[in-house]
Amino acid sequence: MTTTHDRATDWTRLFATRASGDPDDGLASILALSTATDLISFAGGFPDPATFPGPVLAEILGDLLQAGDATALQYAPTPGLPGFREFLTARLEGLEGRRAADDELLVTSGGIEALELLGKALLEPGDPALVEAPTYLGAIMAFRSFEAEVLGVPIDAGGLVVEDLERMLSAGPRPKLLYVIPDHQNPAGVSLAGDRRAPLVELARRHGLLLVEDVAYRELGFTGDRHPSLWSLGPDTVVQVGTFSKTFFPGVRLGWAAGPAEVIAGMTWAKQNTDQCAGALGQRLLEEYGRRGLLEEQNERARELYRRRCELLMSSLEHHLPDGVSWTRPLGGFFTWLTLPSEADAVNIAARGMETKVAFVPGAPFHPDGRRNNIRLAFSRVRDEEIEEGADRIGRLLGDELRRLGT
Ligand code: PMP
């Protein structure tokens, strides 16, 4: 006798074109890798839990509940709670020297939601959307989910190559937006050079191109130096997308978008039937935590931790990686980016890595063209004492691959 279960429908045949990608190719597989405990993992771009707030957060929550603060448990206005918006506006003004007007700011449920909202508000199927090559996988996924054609602009050690962009803009179809991560980029760990920033903003302005500036790692620099943000240079042509995932904690799912009023209005429209509002509880907790000066203290400790990890990894790679492999030297953030000879296949190397109990992410999904000779290493959550051993395991894998290729 057959049951209804035996004749289960293949629901995937109902999927829209935009959902036809393999779920194992996306961010979910990186998140899954990051939960394994029996291996040395350079895989997910996770903050170290050692940086998270401690019991003081329980104290703040207790205070809010004791005071009967219903706003913390209620729906919030779509643009965000007024008190949190005030806190955020003042904080951005301190960091960027620019005060967002009321209609230039939106509180979002993390950085990734801001990218989805931009896609929903701006992109038609087939629209070209420009990104750095390589770039954050979540941005590629967000723009592709609105059936945009994602095109890569080359980067080098100084970030996006503005002359290449200029050539693309004069030759090709007119894109609506360019997504850039100017500080301590994911995945390449490089930053946009100071002298490229104003020309980039100027070029975007000339072409009516919206620059989407993702500042996820901007506050996690290892030196005191910071170049001006693109938003501070061109608030008329730049929308800044930020997140508190790396500076407070990712579980809170909070971020922001600051940009031209019309763009923010479009994103606010898109948010109304996405999640309607970012979580009020997180907004109230972060506002109180921030007003006590605790966010800045947390970031001070986080910068120190990641700087130390990065140094340990750099010297271990120097010792263990074979000739023929190069890597970037980050001045902040979570990542370094390895480049292997062009015929190498990092997807296979990562699979072999699982057998030797070391995890990292092959570069292919970060490249709009899918090229396979890069590896992303995250140093943010690997334990100090495992870095050397992890680099040794990676060095052996890469040595095997180079021998296989006969280089
Ligand atoms: N932008 C970049 C560059 C990131 O690396 C990440 C997280 N890995 C995000 C945005 C998304 O952050 P959130 O947790 O705020 O959605």
PDB file of N, CA, C and O and ligand atoms in Angstrom, residues 27 31 44-47 108-115 135-139 179-181 183-187 214-217 241-246 249-251 253-256 334-335 366 376, ligand 1:
ATOM      1  N   LEU A  27      25.201  31.435   1.648  1.00  0.00           N
ATOM      2  CA  LEU A  27      25.687  31.747   2.987  1.00  0.00           C
ATOM      3  C   LEU A  27      25.363  30.653   3.987  1.00  0.00           C
ATOM      4  O   LEU A  27      26.102  30.433   4.943  1.00  0.00           O
ATOM      5  N   LEU A  31      27.583  29.238   7.171  1.00  0.00           N
ATOM      6  CA  LEU A  31      27.112  29.257   8.559  1.00  0.00           C
ATOM      7  C   LEU A  31      27.151  27.841   9.140  1.00  0.00           C
ATOM      8  O   LEU A  31      27.545  27.635  10.279  1.00  0.00           O
ATOM      9  N   GLY A  44      33.637  30.918   8.803  1.00  0.00           N
ATOM     10  CA  GLY A  44      32.626  31.985   8.866  1.00  0.00           C
ATOM     11  C   GLY A  44      33.216  33.314   9.315  1.00  0.00           C
ATOM     12  O   GLY A  44      34.153  33.346  10.116  1.00  0.00           O
ATOM     13  N   GLY A  45      32.656  34.406   8.827  1.00  0.00           N
ATOM     14  CA  GLY A  45      33.081  35.730   9.300  1.00  0.00           C
ATOM     15  C   GLY A  45      32.351  36.081  10.579  1.00  0.00           C
ATOM     16  O   GLY A  45      31.592  37.038  10.627  1.00  0.00           O
ATOM     17  N   PHE A  46      32.611  35.283  11.612  1.00  0.00           N
ATOM     18  CA  PHE A  46      31.893  35.472  12.873  1.00  0.00           C
ATOM     19  C   PHE A  46      32.713  36.317  13.835  1.00  0.00           C
ATOM     20  O   PHE A  46      33.912  36.093  13.963  1.00  0.00           O
ATOM     21  N   PRO A  47      32.065  37.221  14.590  1.00  0.00           N
ATOM     22  CA  PRO A  47      32.797  37.866  15.678  1.00  0.00           C
ATOM     23  C   PRO A  47      33.092  36.846  16.776  1.00  0.00           C
ATOM     24  O   PRO A  47      32.370  35.854  16.914  1.00  0.00           O
ATOM     25  N   THR A 108      17.629  49.301  10.180  1.00  0.00           N
ATOM     26  CA  THR A 108      17.329  48.045   9.474  1.00  0.00           C
ATOM     27  C   THR A 108      17.610  46.838  10.373  1.00  0.00           C
ATOM     28  O   THR A 108      18.255  46.963  11.418  1.00  0.00           O
ATOM     29  N   SER A 109      17.134  45.677   9.917  1.00  0.00           N
ATOM     30  CA  SER A 109      17.418  44.429  10.644  1.00  0.00           C
ATOM     31  C   SER A 109      18.740  43.856  10.125  1.00  0.00           C
ATOM     32  O   SER A 109      18.772  42.854   9.418  1.00  0.00           O
ATOM     33  N   GLY A 110      19.829  44.534  10.425  1.00  0.00           N
ATOM     34  CA  GLY A 110      21.157  44.103   9.974  1.00  0.00           C
ATOM     35  C   GLY A 110      21.491  44.693   8.613  1.00  0.00           C
ATOM     36  O   GLY A 110      20.626  45.290   7.933  1.00  0.00           O
ATOM     37  N   GLY A 111      22.755  44.488   8.235  1.00  0.00           N
ATOM     38  CA  GLY A 111      23.228  45.024   6.960  1.00  0.00           C
ATOM     39  C   GLY A 111      22.601  44.300   5.785  1.00  0.00           C
ATOM     40  O   GLY A 111      22.268  44.899   4.760  1.00  0.00           O
ATOM     41  N   ILE A 112      22.410  43.000   5.934  1.00  0.00           N
ATOM     42  CA  ILE A 112      21.917  42.231   4.791  1.00  0.00           C
ATOM     43  C   ILE A 112      20.498  42.648   4.423  1.00  0.00           C
ATOM     44  O   ILE A 112      20.144  42.689   3.253  1.00  0.00           O
ATOM     45  N   GLU A 113      19.712  43.031   5.432  1.00  0.00           N
ATOM     46  CA  GLU A 113      18.359  43.486   5.090  1.00  0.00           C
ATOM     47  C   GLU A 113      18.420  44.785   4.283  1.00  0.00           C
ATOM     48  O   GLU A 113      17.638  44.982   3.342  1.00  0.00           O
ATOM     49  N   ALA A 114      19.360  45.662   4.632  1.00  0.00           N
ATOM     50  CA  ALA A 114      19.475  46.919   3.883  1.00  0.00           C
ATOM     51  C   ALA A 114      19.750  46.613   2.408  1.00  0.00           C
ATOM     52  O   ALA A 114      19.207  47.283   1.518  1.00  0.00           O
ATOM     53  N   LEU A 115      20.558  45.588   2.128  1.00  0.00           N
ATOM     54  CA  LEU A 115      20.864  45.240   0.734  1.00  0.00           C
ATOM     55  C   LEU A 115      19.622  44.684   0.038  1.00  0.00           C
ATOM     56  O   LEU A 115      19.345  44.999  -1.120  1.00  0.00           O
ATOM     57  N   THR A 135      33.497  40.196  -3.888  1.00  0.00           N
ATOM     58  CA  THR A 135      32.732  40.964  -2.905  1.00  0.00           C
ATOM     59  C   THR A 135      31.984  40.036  -1.944  1.00  0.00           C
ATOM     60  O   THR A 135      32.039  38.807  -2.080  1.00  0.00           O
ATOM     61  N   TYR A 136      31.294  40.653  -1.005  1.00  0.00           N
ATOM     62  CA  TYR A 136      30.493  39.920  -0.012  1.00  0.00           C
ATOM     63  C   TYR A 136      29.406  39.102  -0.716  1.00  0.00           C
ATOM     64  O   TYR A 136      28.593  39.642  -1.472  1.00  0.00           O
ATOM     65  N   LEU A 137      29.421  37.812  -0.435  1.00  0.00           N
ATOM     66  CA  LEU A 137      28.485  36.882  -1.055  1.00  0.00           C
ATOM     67  C   LEU A 137      27.022  37.278  -0.815  1.00  0.00           C
ATOM     68  O   LEU A 137      26.166  37.132  -1.690  1.00  0.00           O
ATOM     69  N   GLY A 138      26.746  37.810   0.367  1.00  0.00           N
ATOM     70  CA  GLY A 138      25.369  38.205   0.700  1.00  0.00           C
ATOM     71  C   GLY A 138      24.846  39.286  -0.242  1.00  0.00           C
ATOM     72  O   GLY A 138      23.648  39.325  -0.549  1.00  0.00           O
ATOM     73  N   ALA A 139      25.737  40.168  -0.710  1.00  0.00           N
ATOM     74  CA  ALA A 139      25.311  41.224  -1.631  1.00  0.00           C
ATOM     75  C   ALA A 139      24.999  40.618  -2.994  1.00  0.00           C
ATOM     76  O   ALA A 139      23.987  40.954  -3.618  1.00  0.00           O
ATOM     77  N   TYR A 179      27.999  48.523  -5.546  1.00  0.00           N
ATOM     78  CA  TYR A 179      28.153  48.153  -4.142  1.00  0.00           C
ATOM     79  C   TYR A 179      29.653  48.048  -3.834  1.00  0.00           C
ATOM     80  O   TYR A 179      30.373  47.301  -4.511  1.00  0.00           O
ATOM     81  N   VAL A 180      30.109  48.804  -2.831  1.00  0.00           N
ATOM     82  CA  VAL A 180      31.527  48.752  -2.433  1.00  0.00           C
ATOM     83  C   VAL A 180      31.668  48.600  -0.926  1.00  0.00           C
ATOM     84  O   VAL A 180      30.837  49.107  -0.168  1.00  0.00           O
ATOM     85  N   ILE A 181      32.741  47.940  -0.516  1.00  0.00           N
ATOM     86  CA  ILE A 181      33.074  47.817   0.914  1.00  0.00           C
ATOM     87  C   ILE A 181      34.434  48.502   1.075  1.00  0.00           C
ATOM     88  O   ILE A 181      35.475  47.868   0.906  1.00  0.00           O
ATOM     89  N   ASP A 183      36.239  49.673   3.531  1.00  0.00           N
ATOM     90  CA  ASP A 183      37.152  49.468   4.663  1.00  0.00           C
ATOM     91  C   ASP A 183      37.231  47.988   5.042  1.00  0.00           C
ATOM     92  O   ASP A 183      36.231  47.393   5.423  1.00  0.00           O
ATOM     93  N   HIS A 184      38.465  47.429   4.935  1.00  0.00           N
ATOM     94  CA  HIS A 184      38.743  46.054   5.389  1.00  0.00           C
ATOM     95  C   HIS A 184      37.720  45.090   4.772  1.00  0.00           C
ATOM     96  O   HIS A 184      36.970  44.402   5.454  1.00  0.00           O
ATOM     97  N   GLN A 185      37.761  45.048   3.470  1.00  0.00           N
ATOM     98  CA  GLN A 185      36.740  44.397   2.654  1.00  0.00           C
ATOM     99  C   GLN A 185      36.553  42.914   2.981  1.00  0.00           C
ATOM    100  O   GLN A 185      37.512  42.216   3.335  1.00  0.00           O
ATOM    101  N   ASN A 186      35.325  42.456   2.843  1.00  0.00           N
ATOM    102  CA  ASN A 186      34.987  41.031   2.860  1.00  0.00           C
ATOM    103  C   ASN A 186      34.759  40.637   1.407  1.00  0.00           C
ATOM    104  O   ASN A 186      33.877  41.213   0.757  1.00  0.00           O
ATOM    105  N   PRO A 187      35.527  39.717   0.834  1.00  0.00           N
ATOM    106  CA  PRO A 187      36.443  38.786   1.483  1.00  0.00           C
ATOM    107  C   PRO A 187      37.927  39.168   1.412  1.00  0.00           C
ATOM    108  O   PRO A 187      38.750  38.510   2.023  1.00  0.00           O
ATOM    109  N   ASP A 214      29.196  49.829   2.052  1.00  0.00           N
ATOM    110  CA  ASP A 214      28.985  48.934   3.198  1.00  0.00           C
ATOM    111  C   ASP A 214      30.142  49.114   4.180  1.00  0.00           C
ATOM    112  O   ASP A 214      31.295  48.863   3.847  1.00  0.00           O
ATOM    113  N   VAL A 215      29.810  49.575   5.400  1.00  0.00           N
ATOM    114  CA  VAL A 215      30.861  49.885   6.374  1.00  0.00           C
ATOM    115  C   VAL A 215      30.925  48.848   7.504  1.00  0.00           C
ATOM    116  O   VAL A 215      31.281  49.178   8.632  1.00  0.00           O
ATOM    117  N   ALA A 216      30.598  47.580   7.168  1.00  0.00           N
ATOM    118  CA  ALA A 216      30.504  46.540   8.198  1.00  0.00           C
ATOM    119  C   ALA A 216      31.759  46.456   9.088  1.00  0.00           C
ATOM    120  O   ALA A 216      31.653  46.177  10.283  1.00  0.00           O
ATOM    121  N   TYR A 217      32.942  46.694   8.503  1.00  0.00           N
ATOM    122  CA  TYR A 217      34.188  46.513   9.281  1.00  0.00           C
ATOM    123  C   TYR A 217      34.921  47.827   9.530  1.00  0.00           C
ATOM    124  O   TYR A 217      36.046  47.833  10.020  1.00  0.00           O
ATOM    125  N   VAL A 241      25.522  51.711   4.254  1.00  0.00           N
ATOM    126  CA  VAL A 241      24.856  50.586   4.906  1.00  0.00           C
ATOM    127  C   VAL A 241      25.766  50.120   6.042  1.00  0.00           C
ATOM    128  O   VAL A 241      26.950  49.852   5.816  1.00  0.00           O
ATOM    129  N   GLY A 242      25.227  50.071   7.250  1.00  0.00           N
ATOM    130  CA  GLY A 242      26.051  49.665   8.396  1.00  0.00           C
ATOM    131  C   GLY A 242      25.371  48.561   9.180  1.00  0.00           C
ATOM    132  O   GLY A 242      24.183  48.291   8.999  1.00  0.00           O
ATOM    133  N   THR A 243      26.140  47.935  10.046  1.00  0.00           N
ATOM    134  CA  THR A 243      25.603  46.850  10.873  1.00  0.00           C
ATOM    135  C   THR A 243      26.204  46.911  12.272  1.00  0.00           C
ATOM    136  O   THR A 243      27.357  47.339  12.437  1.00  0.00           O
ATOM    137  N   PHE A 244      25.441  46.473  13.269  1.00  0.00           N
ATOM    138  CA  PHE A 244      25.985  46.323  14.616  1.00  0.00           C
ATOM    139  C   PHE A 244      26.402  44.879  14.903  1.00  0.00           C
ATOM    140  O   PHE A 244      26.725  44.540  16.036  1.00  0.00           O
ATOM    141  N   SER A 245      26.391  44.041  13.840  1.00  0.00           N
ATOM    142  CA  SER A 245      26.730  42.620  14.050  1.00  0.00           C
ATOM    143  C   SER A 245      28.169  42.421  14.500  1.00  0.00           C
ATOM    144  O   SER A 245      28.463  41.493  15.255  1.00  0.00           O
ATOM    145  N   LYS A 246      29.080  43.236  14.003  1.00  0.00           N
ATOM    146  CA  LYS A 246      30.501  43.027  14.318  1.00  0.00           C
ATOM    147  C   LYS A 246      30.935  43.868  15.507  1.00  0.00           C
ATOM    148  O   LYS A 246      32.035  43.698  16.017  1.00  0.00           O
ATOM    149  N   PHE A 249      26.601  42.638  18.702  1.00  0.00           N
ATOM    150  CA  PHE A 249      26.577  41.181  18.494  1.00  0.00           C
ATOM    151  C   PHE A 249      25.562  40.855  17.404  1.00  0.00           C
ATOM    152  O   PHE A 249      24.548  41.563  17.268  1.00  0.00           O
ATOM    153  N   PRO A 250      25.806  39.795  16.593  1.00  0.00           N
ATOM    154  CA  PRO A 250      24.944  39.552  15.427  1.00  0.00           C
ATOM    155  C   PRO A 250      23.532  39.126  15.784  1.00  0.00           C
ATOM    156  O   PRO A 250      22.596  39.361  15.020  1.00  0.00           O
ATOM    157  N   GLY A 251      23.357  38.517  16.967  1.00  0.00           N
ATOM    158  CA  GLY A 251      22.026  38.050  17.361  1.00  0.00           C
ATOM    159  C   GLY A 251      21.023  39.186  17.472  1.00  0.00           C
ATOM    160  O   GLY A 251      19.815  38.958  17.433  1.00  0.00           O
ATOM    161  N   ARG A 253      20.608  41.552  15.298  1.00  0.00           N
ATOM    162  CA  ARG A 253      20.099  41.851  13.946  1.00  0.00           C
ATOM    163  C   ARG A 253      19.719  43.322  13.792  1.00  0.00           C
ATOM    164  O   ARG A 253      18.561  43.657  13.549  1.00  0.00           O
ATOM    165  N   LEU A 254      20.677  44.213  13.949  1.00  0.00           N
ATOM    166  CA  LEU A 254      20.416  45.647  13.783  1.00  0.00           C
ATOM    167  C   LEU A 254      21.459  46.291  12.873  1.00  0.00           C
ATOM    168  O   LEU A 254      22.652  45.974  12.976  1.00  0.00           O
ATOM    169  N   GLY A 255      20.998  47.183  12.031  1.00  0.00           N
ATOM    170  CA  GLY A 255      21.893  47.942  11.170  1.00  0.00           C
ATOM    171  C   GLY A 255      21.230  49.243  10.773  1.00  0.00           C
ATOM    172  O   GLY A 255      20.223  49.648  11.365  1.00  0.00           O
ATOM    173  N   TRP A 256      21.800  49.918   9.770  1.00  0.00           N
ATOM    174  CA  TRP A 256      21.215  51.179   9.329  1.00  0.00           C
ATOM    175  C   TRP A 256      21.510  51.434   7.862  1.00  0.00           C
ATOM    176  O   TRP A 256      22.392  50.806   7.276  1.00  0.00           O
ATOM    177  N   PHE A 334      38.156  41.137   9.445  1.00  0.00           N
ATOM    178  CA  PHE A 334      38.194  39.720   9.823  1.00  0.00           C
ATOM    179  C   PHE A 334      38.956  38.819   8.858  1.00  0.00           C
ATOM    180  O   PHE A 334      39.133  37.634   9.152  1.00  0.00           O
ATOM    181  N   PHE A 335      39.358  39.324   7.654  1.00  0.00           N
ATOM    182  CA  PHE A 335      39.723  38.390   6.578  1.00  0.00           C
ATOM    183  C   PHE A 335      41.066  38.652   5.927  1.00  0.00           C
ATOM    184  O   PHE A 335      41.487  39.806   5.785  1.00  0.00           O
ATOM    185  N   PHE A 366      32.336  34.311  -4.023  1.00  0.00           N
ATOM    186  CA  PHE A 366      32.513  35.757  -3.836  1.00  0.00           C
ATOM    187  C   PHE A 366      32.818  36.471  -5.158  1.00  0.00           C
ATOM    188  O   PHE A 366      32.869  37.686  -5.210  1.00  0.00           O
ATOM    189  N   ARG A 376      39.303  32.312   1.121  1.00  0.00           N
ATOM    190  CA  ARG A 376      39.129  33.319   2.173  1.00  0.00           C
ATOM    191  C   ARG A 376      39.408  32.696   3.528  1.00  0.00           C
ATOM    192  O   ARG A 376      38.847  31.643   3.855  1.00  0.00           O
TER     193      ARG A 376
HETATM  194  N1  PMP B   1      28.163  43.339   4.929  1.00  0.00           N
HETATM  195  C1  PMP B   1      29.312  42.682   5.022  1.00  0.00           C
HETATM  196  C2  PMP B   1      30.481  43.151   4.235  1.00  0.00           C
HETATM  197  C3  PMP B   1      29.408  41.541   5.821  1.00  0.00           C
HETATM  198  O1  PMP B   1      30.561  40.866   5.879  1.00  0.00           O
HETATM  199  C4  PMP B   1      28.269  41.118   6.552  1.00  0.00           C
HETATM  200  C5  PMP B   1      28.279  39.909   7.462  1.00  0.00           C
HETATM  201  N2  PMP B   1      29.151  38.920   7.206  1.00  0.00           N
HETATM  202  C6  PMP B   1      27.097  41.837   6.411  1.00  0.00           C
HETATM  203  C7  PMP B   1      27.075  42.951   5.604  1.00  0.00           C
HETATM  204  C8  PMP B   1      25.802  41.403   7.043  1.00  0.00           C
HETATM  205  O2  PMP B   1      25.713  41.724   8.315  1.00  0.00           O
HETATM  206  P1  PMP B   1      24.378  41.562   9.153  1.00  0.00           P
HETATM  207  O3  PMP B   1      24.673  40.527  10.172  1.00  0.00           O
HETATM  208  O4  PMP B   1      24.200  42.900   9.741  1.00  0.00           O
HETATM  209  O5  PMP B   1      23.255  41.220   8.261  1.00  0.00           O
END
